[in-house]
Short mmCIF file of C-alpha atoms and ligand atoms in Angstrom, two decimals:
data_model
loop_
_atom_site.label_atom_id
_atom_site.label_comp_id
_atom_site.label_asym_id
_atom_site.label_seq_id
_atom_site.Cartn_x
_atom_site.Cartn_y
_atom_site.Cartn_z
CA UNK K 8 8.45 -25.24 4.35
CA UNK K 9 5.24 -25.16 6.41
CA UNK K 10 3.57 -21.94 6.77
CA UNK K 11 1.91 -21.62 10.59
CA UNK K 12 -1.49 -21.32 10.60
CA UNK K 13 -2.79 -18.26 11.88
CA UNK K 14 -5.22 -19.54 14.35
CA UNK K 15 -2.64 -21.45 15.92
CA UNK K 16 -1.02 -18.30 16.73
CA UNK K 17 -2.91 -16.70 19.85
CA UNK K 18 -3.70 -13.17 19.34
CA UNK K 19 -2.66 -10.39 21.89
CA UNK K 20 -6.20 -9.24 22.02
CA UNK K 21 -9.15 -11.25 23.61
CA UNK K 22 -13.17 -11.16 24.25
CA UNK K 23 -13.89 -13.28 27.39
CA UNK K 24 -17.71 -13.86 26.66
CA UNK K 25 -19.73 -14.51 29.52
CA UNK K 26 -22.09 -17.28 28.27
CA UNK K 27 -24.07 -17.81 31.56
CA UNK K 28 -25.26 -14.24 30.94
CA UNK K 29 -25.41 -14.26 27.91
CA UNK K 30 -28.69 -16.92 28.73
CA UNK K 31 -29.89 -14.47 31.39
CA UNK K 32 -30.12 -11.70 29.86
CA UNK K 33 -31.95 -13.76 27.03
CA UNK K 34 -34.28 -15.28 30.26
CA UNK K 35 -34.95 -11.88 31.81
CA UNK K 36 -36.20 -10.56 28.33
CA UNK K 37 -38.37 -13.82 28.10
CA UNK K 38 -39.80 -13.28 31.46
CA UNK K 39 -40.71 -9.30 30.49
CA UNK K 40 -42.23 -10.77 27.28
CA UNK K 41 -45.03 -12.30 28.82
CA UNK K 42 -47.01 -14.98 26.62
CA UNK K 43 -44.55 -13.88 23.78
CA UNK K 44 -41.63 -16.19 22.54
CA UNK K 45 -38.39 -13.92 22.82
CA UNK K 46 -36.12 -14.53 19.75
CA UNK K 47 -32.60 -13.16 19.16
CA UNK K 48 -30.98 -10.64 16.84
CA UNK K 49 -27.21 -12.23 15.96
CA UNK K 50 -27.07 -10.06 12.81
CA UNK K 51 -23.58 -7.98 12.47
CA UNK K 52 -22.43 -11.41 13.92
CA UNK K 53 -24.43 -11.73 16.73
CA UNK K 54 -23.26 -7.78 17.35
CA UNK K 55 -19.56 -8.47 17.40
CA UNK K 56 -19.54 -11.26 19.72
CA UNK K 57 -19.79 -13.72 16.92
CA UNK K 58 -23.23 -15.19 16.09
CA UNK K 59 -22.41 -18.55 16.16
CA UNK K 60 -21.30 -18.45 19.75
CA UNK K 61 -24.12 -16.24 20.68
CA UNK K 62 -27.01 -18.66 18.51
CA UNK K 63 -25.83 -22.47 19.67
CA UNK K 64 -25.85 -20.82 23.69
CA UNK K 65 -29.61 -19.59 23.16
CA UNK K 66 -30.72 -22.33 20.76
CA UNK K 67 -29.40 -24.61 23.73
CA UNK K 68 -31.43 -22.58 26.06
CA UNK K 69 -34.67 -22.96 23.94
CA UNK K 70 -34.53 -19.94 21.57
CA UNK K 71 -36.35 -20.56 18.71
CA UNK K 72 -35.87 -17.45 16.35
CA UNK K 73 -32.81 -15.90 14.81
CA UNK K 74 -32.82 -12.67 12.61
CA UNK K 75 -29.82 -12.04 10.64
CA UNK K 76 -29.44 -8.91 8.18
CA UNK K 77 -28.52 -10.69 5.32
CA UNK K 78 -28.41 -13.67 3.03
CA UNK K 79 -24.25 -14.44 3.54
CA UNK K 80 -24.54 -13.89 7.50
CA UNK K 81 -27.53 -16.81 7.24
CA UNK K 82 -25.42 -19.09 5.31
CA UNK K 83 -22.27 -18.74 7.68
CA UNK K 84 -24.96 -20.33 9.69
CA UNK K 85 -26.33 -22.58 8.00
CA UNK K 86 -24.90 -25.82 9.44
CA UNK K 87 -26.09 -25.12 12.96
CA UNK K 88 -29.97 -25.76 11.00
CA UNK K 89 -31.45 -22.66 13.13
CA UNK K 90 -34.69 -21.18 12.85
CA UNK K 91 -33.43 -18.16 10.83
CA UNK K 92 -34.97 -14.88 9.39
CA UNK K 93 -32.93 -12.59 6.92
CA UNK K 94 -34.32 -9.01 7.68
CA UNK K 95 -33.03 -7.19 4.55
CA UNK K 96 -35.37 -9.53 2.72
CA UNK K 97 -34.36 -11.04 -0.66
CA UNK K 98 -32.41 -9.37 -3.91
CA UNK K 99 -32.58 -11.10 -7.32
CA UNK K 100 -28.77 -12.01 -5.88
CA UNK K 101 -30.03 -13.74 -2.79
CA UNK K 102 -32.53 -15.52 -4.78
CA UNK K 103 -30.36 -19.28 -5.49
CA UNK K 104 -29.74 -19.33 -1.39
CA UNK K 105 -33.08 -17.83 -0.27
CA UNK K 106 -34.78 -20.98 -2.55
CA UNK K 107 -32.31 -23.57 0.11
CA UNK K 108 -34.25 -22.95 2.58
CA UNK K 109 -32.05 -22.29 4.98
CA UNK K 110 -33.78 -18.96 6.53
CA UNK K 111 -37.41 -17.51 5.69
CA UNK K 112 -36.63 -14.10 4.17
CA UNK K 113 -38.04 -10.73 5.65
CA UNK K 114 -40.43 -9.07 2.74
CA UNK K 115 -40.11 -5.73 2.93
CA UNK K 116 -40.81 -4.24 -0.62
CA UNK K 117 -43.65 -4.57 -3.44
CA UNK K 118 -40.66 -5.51 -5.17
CA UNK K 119 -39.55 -8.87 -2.70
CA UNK K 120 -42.90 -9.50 -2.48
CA UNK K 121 -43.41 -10.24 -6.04
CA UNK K 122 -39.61 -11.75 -6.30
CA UNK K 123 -40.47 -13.98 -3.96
CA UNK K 124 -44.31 -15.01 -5.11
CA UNK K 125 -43.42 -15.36 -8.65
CA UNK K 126 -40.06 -18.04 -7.65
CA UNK K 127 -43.21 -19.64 -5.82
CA UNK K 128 -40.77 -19.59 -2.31
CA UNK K 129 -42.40 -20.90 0.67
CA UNK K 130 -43.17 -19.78 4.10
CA UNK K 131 -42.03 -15.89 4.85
CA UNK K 132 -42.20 -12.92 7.13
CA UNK K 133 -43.15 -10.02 6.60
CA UNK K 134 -41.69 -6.22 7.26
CA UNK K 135 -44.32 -3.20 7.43
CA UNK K 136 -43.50 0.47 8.16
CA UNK K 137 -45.78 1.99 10.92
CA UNK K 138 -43.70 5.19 10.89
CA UNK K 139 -39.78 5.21 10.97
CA UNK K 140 -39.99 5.16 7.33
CA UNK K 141 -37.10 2.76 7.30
CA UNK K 142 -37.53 -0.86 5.90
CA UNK K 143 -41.00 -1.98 4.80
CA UNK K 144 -44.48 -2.32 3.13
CA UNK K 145 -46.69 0.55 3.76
CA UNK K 146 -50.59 -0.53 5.22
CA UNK K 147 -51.75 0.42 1.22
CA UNK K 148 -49.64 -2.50 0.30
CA UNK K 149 -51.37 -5.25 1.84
CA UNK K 150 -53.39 -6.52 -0.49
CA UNK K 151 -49.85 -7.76 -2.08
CA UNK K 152 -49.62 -10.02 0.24
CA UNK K 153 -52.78 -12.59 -0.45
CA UNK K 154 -51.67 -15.96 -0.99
CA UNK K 155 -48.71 -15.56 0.33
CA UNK K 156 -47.74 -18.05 3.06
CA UNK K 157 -46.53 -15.35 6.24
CA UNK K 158 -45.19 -17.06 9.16
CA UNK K 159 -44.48 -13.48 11.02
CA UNK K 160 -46.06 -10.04 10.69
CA UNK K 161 -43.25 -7.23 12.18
CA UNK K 162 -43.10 -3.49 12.34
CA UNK K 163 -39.83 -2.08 14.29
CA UNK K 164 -39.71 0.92 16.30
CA UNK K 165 -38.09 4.05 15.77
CA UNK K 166 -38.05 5.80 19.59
CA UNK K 167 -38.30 2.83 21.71
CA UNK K 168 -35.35 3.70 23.96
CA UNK K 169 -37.06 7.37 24.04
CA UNK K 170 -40.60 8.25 26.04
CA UNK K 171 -41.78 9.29 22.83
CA UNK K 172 -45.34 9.46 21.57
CA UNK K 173 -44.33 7.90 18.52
CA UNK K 174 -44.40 4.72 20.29
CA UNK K 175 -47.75 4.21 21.17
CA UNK K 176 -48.37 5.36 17.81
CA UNK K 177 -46.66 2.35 16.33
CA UNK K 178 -47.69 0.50 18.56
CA UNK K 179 -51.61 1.30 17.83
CA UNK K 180 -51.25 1.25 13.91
CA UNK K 181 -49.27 -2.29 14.22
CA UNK K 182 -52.25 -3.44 16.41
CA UNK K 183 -54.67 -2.34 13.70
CA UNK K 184 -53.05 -4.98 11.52
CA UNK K 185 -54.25 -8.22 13.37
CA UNK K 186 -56.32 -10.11 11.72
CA UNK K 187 -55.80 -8.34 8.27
CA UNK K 188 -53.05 -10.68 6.75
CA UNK K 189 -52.13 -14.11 7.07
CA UNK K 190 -49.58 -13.83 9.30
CA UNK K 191 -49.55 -16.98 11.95
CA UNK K 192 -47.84 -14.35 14.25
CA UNK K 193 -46.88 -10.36 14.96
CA UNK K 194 -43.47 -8.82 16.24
CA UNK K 195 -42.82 -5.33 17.37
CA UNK K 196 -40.55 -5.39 20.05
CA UNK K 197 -36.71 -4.68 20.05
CA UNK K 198 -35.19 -4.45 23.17
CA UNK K 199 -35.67 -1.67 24.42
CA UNK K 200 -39.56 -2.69 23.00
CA UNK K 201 -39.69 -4.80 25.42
CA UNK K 202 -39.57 -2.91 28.22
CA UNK K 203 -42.30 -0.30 26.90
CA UNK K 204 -44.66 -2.99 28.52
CA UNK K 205 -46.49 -6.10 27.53
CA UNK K 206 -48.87 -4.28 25.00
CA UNK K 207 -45.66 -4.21 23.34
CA UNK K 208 -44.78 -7.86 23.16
CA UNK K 209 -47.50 -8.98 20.90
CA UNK K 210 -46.68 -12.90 19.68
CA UNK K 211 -42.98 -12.76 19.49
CA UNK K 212 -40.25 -10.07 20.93
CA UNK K 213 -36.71 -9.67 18.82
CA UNK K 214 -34.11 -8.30 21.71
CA UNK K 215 -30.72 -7.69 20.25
CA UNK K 216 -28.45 -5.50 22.28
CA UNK K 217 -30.03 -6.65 25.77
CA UNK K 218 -29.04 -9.90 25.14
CA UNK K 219 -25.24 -8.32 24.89
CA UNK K 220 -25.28 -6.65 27.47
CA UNK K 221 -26.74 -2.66 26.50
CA UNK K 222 -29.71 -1.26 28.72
CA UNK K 223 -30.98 1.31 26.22
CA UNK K 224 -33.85 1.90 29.11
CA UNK K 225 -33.61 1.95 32.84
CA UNK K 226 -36.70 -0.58 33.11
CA UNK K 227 -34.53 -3.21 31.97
CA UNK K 228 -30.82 -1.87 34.24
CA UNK K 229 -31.47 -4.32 36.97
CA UNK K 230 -32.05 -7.24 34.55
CA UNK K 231 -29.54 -7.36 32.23
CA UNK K 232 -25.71 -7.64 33.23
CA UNK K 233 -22.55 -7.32 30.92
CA UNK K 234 -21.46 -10.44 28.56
CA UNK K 235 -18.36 -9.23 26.77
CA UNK K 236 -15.35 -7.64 28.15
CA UNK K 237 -12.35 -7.15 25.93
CA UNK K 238 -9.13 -8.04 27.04
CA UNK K 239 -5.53 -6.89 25.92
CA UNK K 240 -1.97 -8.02 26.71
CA UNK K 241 1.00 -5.59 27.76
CA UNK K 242 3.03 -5.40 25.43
CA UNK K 243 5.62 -2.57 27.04
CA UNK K 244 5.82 -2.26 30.60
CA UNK K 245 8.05 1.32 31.11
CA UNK K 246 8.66 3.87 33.49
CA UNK K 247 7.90 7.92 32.55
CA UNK K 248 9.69 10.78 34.43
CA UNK K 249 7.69 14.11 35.92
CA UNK K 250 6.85 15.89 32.97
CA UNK K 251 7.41 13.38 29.91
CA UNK K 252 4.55 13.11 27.62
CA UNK K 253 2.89 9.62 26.68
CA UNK K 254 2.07 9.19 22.98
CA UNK K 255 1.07 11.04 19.43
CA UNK K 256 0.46 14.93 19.65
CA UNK K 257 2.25 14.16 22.90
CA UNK K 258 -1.09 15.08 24.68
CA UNK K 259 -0.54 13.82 27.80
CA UNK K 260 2.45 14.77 29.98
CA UNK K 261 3.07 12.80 33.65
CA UNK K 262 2.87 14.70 36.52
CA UNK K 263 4.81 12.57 38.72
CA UNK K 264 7.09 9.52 38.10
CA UNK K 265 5.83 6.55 36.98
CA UNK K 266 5.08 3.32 35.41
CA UNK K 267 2.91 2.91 31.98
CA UNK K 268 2.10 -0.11 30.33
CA UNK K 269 1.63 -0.44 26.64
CA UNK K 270 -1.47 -2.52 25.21
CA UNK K 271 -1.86 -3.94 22.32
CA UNK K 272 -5.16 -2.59 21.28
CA UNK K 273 -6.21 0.44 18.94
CA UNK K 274 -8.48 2.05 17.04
CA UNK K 275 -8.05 -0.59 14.44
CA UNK K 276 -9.54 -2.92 16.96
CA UNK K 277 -12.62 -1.21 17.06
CA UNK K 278 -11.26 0.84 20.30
CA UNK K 279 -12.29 4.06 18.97
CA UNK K 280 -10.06 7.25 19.40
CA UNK K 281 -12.58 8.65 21.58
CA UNK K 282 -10.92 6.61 24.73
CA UNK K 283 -7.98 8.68 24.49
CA UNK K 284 -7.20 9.94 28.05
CA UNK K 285 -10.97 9.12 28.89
CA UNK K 286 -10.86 5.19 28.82
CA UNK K 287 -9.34 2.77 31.77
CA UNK K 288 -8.51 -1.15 32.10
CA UNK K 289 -8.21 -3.12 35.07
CA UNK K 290 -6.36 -6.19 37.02
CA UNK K 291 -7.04 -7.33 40.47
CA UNK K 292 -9.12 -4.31 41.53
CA UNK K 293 -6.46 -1.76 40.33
CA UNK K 294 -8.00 1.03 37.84
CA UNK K 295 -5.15 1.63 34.99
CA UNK K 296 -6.36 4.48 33.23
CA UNK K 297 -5.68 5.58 29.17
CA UNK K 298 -2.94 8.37 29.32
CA UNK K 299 -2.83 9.96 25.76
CA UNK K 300 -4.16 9.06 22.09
CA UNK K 301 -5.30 6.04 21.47
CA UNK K 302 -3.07 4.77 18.30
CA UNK K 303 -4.24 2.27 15.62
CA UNK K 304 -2.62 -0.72 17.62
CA UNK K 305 -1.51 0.60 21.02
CA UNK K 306 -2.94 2.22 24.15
CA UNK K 307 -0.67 3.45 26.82
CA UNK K 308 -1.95 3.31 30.52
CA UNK K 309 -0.98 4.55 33.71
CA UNK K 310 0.17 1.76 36.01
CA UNK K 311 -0.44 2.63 39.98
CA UNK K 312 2.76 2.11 41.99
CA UNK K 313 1.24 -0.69 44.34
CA UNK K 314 0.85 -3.02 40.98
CA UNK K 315 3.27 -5.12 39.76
CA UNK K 316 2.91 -5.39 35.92
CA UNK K 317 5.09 -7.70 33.41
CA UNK K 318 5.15 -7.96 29.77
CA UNK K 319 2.30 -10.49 28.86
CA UNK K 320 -0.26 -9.60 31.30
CA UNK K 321 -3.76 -9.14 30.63
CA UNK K 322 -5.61 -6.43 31.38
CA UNK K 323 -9.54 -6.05 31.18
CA UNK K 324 -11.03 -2.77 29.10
CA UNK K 325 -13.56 -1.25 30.73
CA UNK K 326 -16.69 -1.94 28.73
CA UNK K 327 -19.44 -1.25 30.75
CA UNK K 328 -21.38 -0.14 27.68
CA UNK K 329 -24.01 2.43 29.25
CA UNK K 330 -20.98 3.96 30.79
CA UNK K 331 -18.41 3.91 28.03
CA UNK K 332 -21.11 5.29 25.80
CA UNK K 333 -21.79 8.48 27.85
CA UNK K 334 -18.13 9.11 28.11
CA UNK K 335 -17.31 8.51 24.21
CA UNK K 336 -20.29 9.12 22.18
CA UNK K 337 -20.59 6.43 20.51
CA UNK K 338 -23.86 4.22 20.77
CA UNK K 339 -23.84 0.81 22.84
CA UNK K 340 -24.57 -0.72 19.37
CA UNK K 341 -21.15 0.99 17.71
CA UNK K 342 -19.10 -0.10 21.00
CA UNK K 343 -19.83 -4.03 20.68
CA UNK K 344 -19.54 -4.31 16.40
CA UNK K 345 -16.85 -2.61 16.03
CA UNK K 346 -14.76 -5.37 18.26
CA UNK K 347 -15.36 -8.19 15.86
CA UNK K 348 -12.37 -9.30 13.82
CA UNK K 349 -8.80 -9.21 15.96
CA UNK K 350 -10.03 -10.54 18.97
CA UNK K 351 -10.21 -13.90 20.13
CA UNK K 352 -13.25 -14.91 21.43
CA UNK K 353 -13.01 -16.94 24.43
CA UNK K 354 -16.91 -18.06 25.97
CA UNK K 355 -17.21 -19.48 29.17
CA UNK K 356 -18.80 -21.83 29.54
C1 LIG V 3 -31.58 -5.05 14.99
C2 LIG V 3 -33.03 -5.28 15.04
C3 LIG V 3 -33.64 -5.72 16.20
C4 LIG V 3 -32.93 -5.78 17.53
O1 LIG V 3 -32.82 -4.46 18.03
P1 LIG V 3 -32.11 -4.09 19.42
O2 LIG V 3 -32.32 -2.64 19.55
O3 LIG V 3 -30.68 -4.45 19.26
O4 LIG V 3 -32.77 -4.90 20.47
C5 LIG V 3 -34.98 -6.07 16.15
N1 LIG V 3 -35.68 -5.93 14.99
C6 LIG V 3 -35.12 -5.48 13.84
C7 LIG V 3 -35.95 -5.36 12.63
C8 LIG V 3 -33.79 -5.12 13.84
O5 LIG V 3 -33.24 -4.64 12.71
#
């Protein structure tokens, strides 16, 4: 007996990924990065959208940096030969694939430093903290780094989607550092970096979520357009009498007759609980929205009377991720990784 292969069997669940914005988005950043190169953050798998899908569309539009968290995400990419940084830097662990050569690792320690001196490794960036007091060296620990053969300089930002004062801080102290390493270039900018202004951009900008779709500040709402919308199949098409509840805890109870559909997506699919009578899909116009809890696997909707569902339709979420994240909570970042996994991702082009 054969067994059937699970990707032959189509999942119920799928992310239609917009790849011509996808490249826009990536453009528009370019454009508000001046003189600077604009890269691309793909790490958490290129943010749930999957990062080799996200890296071979920019590559092909002439991206030339990648940054990846760690050392396993850089080798599931290591046969599309990418320009590739691993941010987390390098463990004694990471050491056999960091010496392949197939990304330059992020110093961010004394530690990696010397790790990575002593195994003599080439070319590398490096990570220095100019106040979030997250990842990286601290200005006493330059001196470290003589020798030592740094391809990019970065500092990250811990407000930059905030009109903070703590960004021009960073940004001052990171300026204070040309000239006083090696480094052939400097990177400060995130997304939301970017749109701080041009002082910001230095040599090389590393936008993440506003290549995905997220506008973490209003500068950048006119530039930047969605890229992933999830998509679900009915699985249960049914009709609910005037005053039947929909669901678990039974929290929702119709008011009139009428139709709900039954999707097969959940909180397992990285639809988080915090839909539950808040969320909504859509087909041809029509706005279906979430009656009652959303389960592990399933989502009811309410289904207007002028549409005509079936068993086996698709329905679009509605993942317009500024406005899902006011209603739910969560961040724009938590909204797109958490769909990775049971979808199929379906680019076009
Ligand atoms: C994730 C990350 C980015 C991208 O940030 P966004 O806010 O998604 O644009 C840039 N730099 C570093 C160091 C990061 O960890």
């Amino acid at each position: 007996m054969t067994y059937p292969a699970v990707s032959d069997i189509p999942a119920p669940l799928r992310l239609r990924l917009d790849g011509d914005a996808l490249v826009a988005n990536w453009r528009a950043l370019g454009r508000m990065s001046g003189a600077a190169a604009c890269g691309a953050a793909i790490k958490a798998d290129g943010y749930g959208l999957g990062a080799e899908g996200v890296a071979t569309r920019l590559a092909a539009a002439g991206c030339r940096d990648f940054f990846v968290a760690t050392w396993r995400e850089a080798a599931a990419l290591a046969h599309l030969r990418l320009p590739l940084a691993v941010l987390h830097g390098v463990r004694d662990e990471d050491m056999p694939a960091a010496l392949s050569g197939i990304a330059r690792p992020v110093l961010n320690t004394p530690a990696q430093v010397a790790r990575w001196r002593q195994a003599g490794g080439g070319a590398c960036d490096v990570m220095v903290d100019t106040g979030m007091n997250r990842l990286g060296l601290g200005e006493g620990d330059l001196a470290l780094l003589d020798g030592l053969e740094i391809d990019t300089l970065m500092s990250h930002l811990a407000c930059a989607d905030e009109d903070s004062a703590m960004n021009e801080r960073q940004r001052a102290a990171f300026a204070a550092l040309v000239g006083r390493t090696s480094a052939r270039r400097m990177s400060l900018a995130n997304s939301a970096g970017i749109a701080l202004g041009i002082d910001y951009a230095f040599d090389l900008t590393r936008p993440g979520l506003a290549l995905y779709g997220g506008v973490p500040r209003a500068e950048l709402s006119a530039a930047i357009v969605q890229v992933a919308y999830p998509q679900a199949q009915v699985l249960q098409c049914r009709r609910v009498a005037a005053g039947e509840t929909v669901g678990y805890n039974a929290t929702w109870r119709a008011s009139a007759d009428g139709g709900v559909a039954i999707l097969n997506l959940g909180y397992a699919d990285g639809y988080p609980r915090a839909f539950s009578d808040r969320g909504g899909a859509s087909l041809d116009g029509a706005r279906l929205p979430v009656v009652g809890r959303v389960s592990m696997d399933l989502t009811a909707v309410s289904v207007p009377d002028r549409l005509s569902l079936s068993e086996g339709d698709w329905l679009t979420i509605d993942y317009d991720l500024q406005h899902e994240s006011a209603l739910t909570g969560r961040s724009p970042y938590e909204l797109l990784t958490a769909l990775a996994g049971r979808f199929d991702r379906v680019w076009t082009p």
